[in-house]
mmCIF file of C-alpha atoms in Angstrom:
data_model
loop_
_atom_site.group_PDB
_atom_site.id
_atom_site.type_symbol
_atom_site.label_atom_id
_atom_site.label_comp_id
_atom_site.label_asym_id
_atom_site.label_seq_id
_atom_site.Cartn_x
_atom_site.Cartn_y
_atom_site.Cartn_z
ATOM 1 C CA MET A 1 -72.187 -66.830 -336.002
ATOM 2 C CA SER A 2 -70.230 -63.863 -338.016
ATOM 3 C CA LYS A 3 -68.481 -64.904 -341.156
ATOM 4 C CA LEU A 4 -65.050 -63.156 -341.929
ATOM 5 C CA GLN A 5 -65.891 -60.457 -344.722
ATOM 6 C CA ALA A 6 -63.013 -58.881 -345.510
ATOM 7 C CA ARG A 7 -58.904 -59.099 -343.923
ATOM 8 C CA ASN A 8 -56.262 -56.926 -345.215
ATOM 9 C CA GLU A 9 -52.559 -56.749 -343.308
ATOM 10 C CA ALA A 10 -49.708 -54.698 -343.153
ATOM 11 C CA VAL A 11 -46.269 -55.128 -341.937
ATOM 12 C CA VAL A 12 -45.294 -51.471 -340.044
ATOM 13 C CA ASN A 13 -41.907 -50.674 -338.996
ATOM 14 C CA ALA A 14 -42.685 -50.241 -335.421
ATOM 15 C CA SER A 15 -43.213 -51.644 -332.157
ATOM 16 C CA ALA A 16 -46.461 -53.602 -331.027
ATOM 17 C CA ALA A 17 -46.598 -50.937 -328.007
ATOM 18 C CA LYS A 18 -46.297 -47.915 -330.360
ATOM 19 C CA ILE A 19 -49.418 -49.553 -332.826
ATOM 20 C CA TRP A 20 -51.316 -50.205 -329.710
ATOM 21 C CA ALA A 21 -50.900 -47.010 -327.826
ATOM 22 C CA LEU A 22 -52.125 -45.185 -331.503
ATOM 23 C CA ILE A 23 -55.002 -47.647 -331.761
ATOM 24 C CA THR A 24 -56.520 -47.264 -328.316
ATOM 25 C CA ASP A 25 -56.167 -43.572 -328.375
ATOM 26 C CA ILE A 26 -59.774 -41.870 -328.624
ATOM 27 C CA ALA A 27 -58.124 -38.794 -329.286
ATOM 28 C CA VAL A 28 -56.240 -39.881 -332.435
ATOM 29 C CA LEU A 29 -59.261 -42.114 -333.730
ATOM 30 C CA HIS A 30 -59.985 -39.516 -336.166
ATOM 31 C CA LYS A 31 -56.490 -39.827 -337.711
ATOM 32 C CA VAL A 32 -56.164 -43.318 -338.170
ATOM 33 C CA ASN A 33 -60.003 -44.055 -339.566
ATOM 34 C CA PRO A 34 -60.875 -41.543 -342.298
ATOM 35 C CA GLY A 35 -64.811 -41.909 -341.884
ATOM 36 C CA VAL A 36 -64.881 -40.462 -338.454
ATOM 37 C CA ILE A 37 -65.356 -36.939 -337.931
ATOM 38 C CA SER A 38 -64.850 -36.932 -333.850
ATOM 39 C CA ALA A 39 -65.096 -39.487 -331.075
ATOM 40 C CA SER A 40 -65.840 -39.664 -327.249
ATOM 41 C CA GLY A 41 -65.775 -42.835 -324.629
ATOM 42 C CA ARG A 42 -62.968 -44.642 -324.081
ATOM 43 C CA MET A 43 -60.633 -47.615 -326.472
ATOM 44 C CA ASP A 44 -58.174 -48.664 -323.716
ATOM 45 C CA LYS A 45 -60.631 -51.113 -321.372
ATOM 46 C CA GLN A 46 -62.816 -54.027 -322.354
ATOM 47 C CA GLY A 47 -66.415 -53.418 -321.910
ATOM 48 C CA GLU A 48 -66.095 -49.690 -322.924
ATOM 49 C CA THR A 49 -67.887 -47.749 -325.365
ATOM 50 C CA ARG A 50 -66.943 -45.348 -328.110
ATOM 51 C CA ILE A 51 -69.044 -42.800 -329.613
ATOM 52 C CA CYS A 52 -68.310 -41.907 -333.231
ATOM 53 C CA GLN A 53 -69.623 -39.156 -335.032
ATOM 54 C CA ILE A 54 -69.448 -40.744 -338.817
ATOM 55 C CA ASP A 55 -69.198 -39.155 -342.613
ATOM 56 C CA ASN A 56 -69.424 -42.004 -345.124
ATOM 57 C CA LYS A 57 -68.953 -40.138 -348.512
ATOM 58 C CA GLY A 58 -70.874 -36.985 -346.981
ATOM 59 C CA ARG A 59 -73.625 -39.152 -345.178
ATOM 60 C CA LYS A 60 -73.129 -38.575 -341.760
ATOM 61 C CA GLY A 61 -74.554 -40.343 -338.572
ATOM 62 C CA THR A 62 -73.462 -41.771 -335.474
ATOM 63 C CA MET A 63 -72.107 -45.246 -334.176
ATOM 64 C CA THR A 64 -72.077 -46.577 -330.559
ATOM 65 C CA GLU A 65 -69.811 -49.399 -330.580
ATOM 66 C CA LYS A 66 -68.282 -51.647 -327.655
ATOM 67 C CA LEU A 67 -65.025 -52.919 -326.920
ATOM 68 C CA ILE A 68 -65.796 -56.878 -326.413
ATOM 69 C CA GLU A 69 -62.391 -58.329 -326.287
ATOM 70 C CA MET A 70 -58.848 -56.870 -325.890
ATOM 71 C CA VAL A 71 -55.544 -58.643 -325.231
ATOM 72 C CA PRO A 72 -52.866 -55.498 -324.473
ATOM 73 C CA GLU A 73 -50.295 -54.812 -327.334
ATOM 74 C CA LYS A 74 -52.088 -58.232 -329.520
ATOM 75 C CA LYS A 75 -55.965 -57.671 -330.111
ATOM 76 C CA THR A 76 -58.595 -55.520 -330.020
ATOM 77 C CA VAL A 77 -62.585 -56.443 -331.080
ATOM 78 C CA TRP A 78 -65.231 -54.169 -331.312
ATOM 79 C CA THR A 79 -68.910 -54.582 -331.850
ATOM 80 C CA ILE A 80 -71.677 -52.268 -333.479
ATOM 81 C CA GLU A 81 -73.746 -51.223 -330.478
ATOM 82 C CA SER A 82 -76.300 -49.110 -332.331
ATOM 83 C CA ASP A 83 -76.504 -46.760 -335.124
ATOM 84 C CA THR A 84 -78.064 -44.192 -336.921
ATOM 85 C CA MET A 85 -76.700 -44.866 -340.751
ATOM 86 C CA GLY A 86 -78.674 -48.245 -340.785
ATOM 87 C CA MET A 87 -75.483 -50.219 -340.376
ATOM 88 C CA SER A 88 -76.809 -52.555 -337.294
ATOM 89 C CA LYS A 89 -80.084 -53.257 -339.171
ATOM 90 C CA MET A 90 -78.044 -54.153 -342.072
ATOM 91 C CA LEU A 91 -75.203 -56.422 -340.411
ATOM 92 C CA LYS A 92 -75.552 -58.320 -337.478
ATOM 93 C CA ASP A 93 -72.844 -59.779 -335.387
ATOM 94 C CA THR A 94 -70.566 -57.132 -336.095
ATOM 95 C CA ARG A 95 -67.158 -57.463 -335.282
ATOM 96 C CA PHE A 96 -64.029 -55.295 -335.942
ATOM 97 C CA VAL A 97 -60.918 -56.572 -335.121
ATOM 98 C CA PHE A 98 -56.796 -55.593 -334.555
ATOM 99 C CA ASN A 99 -54.234 -58.496 -334.047
ATOM 100 C CA LEU A 100 -51.111 -57.269 -333.732
ATOM 101 C CA GLU A 101 -47.888 -59.965 -334.360
ATOM 102 C CA LYS A 102 -44.386 -58.648 -333.135
ATOM 103 C CA LEU A 103 -41.999 -59.849 -336.116
ATOM 104 C CA ALA A 104 -39.260 -57.830 -334.339
ATOM 105 C CA GLU A 105 -38.078 -55.052 -332.368
ATOM 106 C CA ASN A 106 -39.463 -52.399 -334.285
ATOM 107 C CA LYS A 107 -41.353 -54.758 -336.933
ATOM 108 C CA THR A 108 -44.997 -55.584 -335.968
ATOM 109 C CA LYS A 109 -47.679 -57.252 -338.362
ATOM 110 C CA VAL A 110 -51.207 -55.530 -338.159
ATOM 111 C CA VAL A 111 -53.938 -57.234 -339.344
ATOM 112 C CA SER A 112 -57.721 -55.790 -339.849
ATOM 113 C CA GLU A 113 -60.234 -58.078 -340.030
ATOM 114 C CA THR A 114 -64.548 -57.591 -340.228
ATOM 115 C CA TYR A 115 -66.655 -60.100 -339.111
ATOM 116 C CA TYR A 116 -70.387 -59.727 -339.803
ATOM 117 C CA GLN A 117 -73.672 -61.579 -341.210
ATOM 118 C CA PRO A 118 -75.948 -59.860 -343.741
ATOM 119 C CA ALA A 119 -79.330 -59.214 -341.815
ATOM 120 C CA ASN A 120 -81.576 -59.852 -344.602
ATOM 121 C CA LEU A 121 -81.550 -60.458 -348.098
ATOM 122 C CA ILE A 122 -80.944 -57.184 -349.748
ATOM 123 C CA ALA A 123 -77.888 -56.705 -347.150
ATOM 124 C CA LYS A 124 -76.860 -59.820 -348.316
ATOM 125 C CA ILE A 125 -76.920 -59.022 -352.151
ATOM 126 C CA MET A 126 -75.252 -55.927 -351.018
ATOM 127 C CA ASN A 127 -72.786 -57.119 -349.539
ATOM 128 C CA GLY A 128 -71.969 -59.783 -352.358
ATOM 129 C CA VAL A 129 -71.757 -56.274 -354.865
ATOM 130 C CA MET A 130 -70.095 -53.653 -352.963
ATOM 131 C CA MET A 131 -70.072 -53.696 -349.344
ATOM 132 C CA LYS A 132 -66.797 -56.542 -348.846
ATOM 133 C CA LYS A 133 -65.147 -54.135 -351.047
ATOM 134 C CA MET A 134 -66.036 -51.290 -349.348
ATOM 135 C CA ILE A 135 -64.820 -52.744 -346.034
ATOM 136 C CA GLY A 136 -61.598 -53.990 -347.426
ATOM 137 C CA LYS A 137 -60.547 -50.484 -349.230
ATOM 138 C CA ALA A 138 -60.998 -49.124 -345.754
ATOM 139 C CA GLN A 139 -59.286 -51.651 -343.925
ATOM 140 C CA LYS A 140 -56.555 -50.959 -346.270
ATOM 141 C CA GLU A 141 -56.752 -47.185 -345.976
ATOM 142 C CA ILE A 142 -57.074 -47.911 -341.951
ATOM 143 C CA LEU A 143 -53.789 -50.025 -341.931
ATOM 144 C CA GLY A 144 -52.071 -47.070 -344.092
ATOM 145 C CA ASN A 145 -52.714 -44.599 -341.928
ATOM 146 C CA ILE A 146 -51.622 -46.736 -338.895
ATOM 147 C CA LYS A 147 -48.082 -47.103 -340.768
ATOM 148 C CA ALA A 148 -47.688 -43.816 -341.683
ATOM 149 C CA LEU A 149 -48.515 -42.045 -337.994
ATOM 150 C CA THR A 150 -46.416 -44.922 -335.910
ATOM 151 C CA GLU A 151 -43.346 -45.074 -338.615
ATOM 152 C CA ARG A 152 -43.561 -41.000 -338.821
ATOM 153 C CA GLN A 153 -42.712 -41.350 -334.587
ATOM 154 C CA VAL A 154 -40.129 -43.833 -334.521
ATOM 155 C CA SER A 155 -37.677 -41.736 -336.652
#
């Protein structure tokens, strides 16, 4: 069973529909997630996969993820199917979750959660020392990008 490793949230001055349109649009994933160079596939239908070309501080690779749960305008859950960077060897039962909660007509709470289990002792040590912090930092950046991209469209 996956364990919650990192959680961040932001209140965005945009409708859940506008945020949903952004987080399910493969064409803008690189603007939302700073580690993604480019992406292909679909992000708007449960069961679909996306393939992301990643650049993690100069370390490049590919990550294939599957959308395993989707509740329109409320929730997405992605898991890693395979990757060339070793993430799937270090982490098992990964879940990358977005939850949207409508607070008002143009105000939405966006929660980013990352679940996984370290796959071995080295991964467990690395998780405690740096991985949780890195993932939390990435979540904050992604939420900031969602906020900036959707609030800019509202005005």
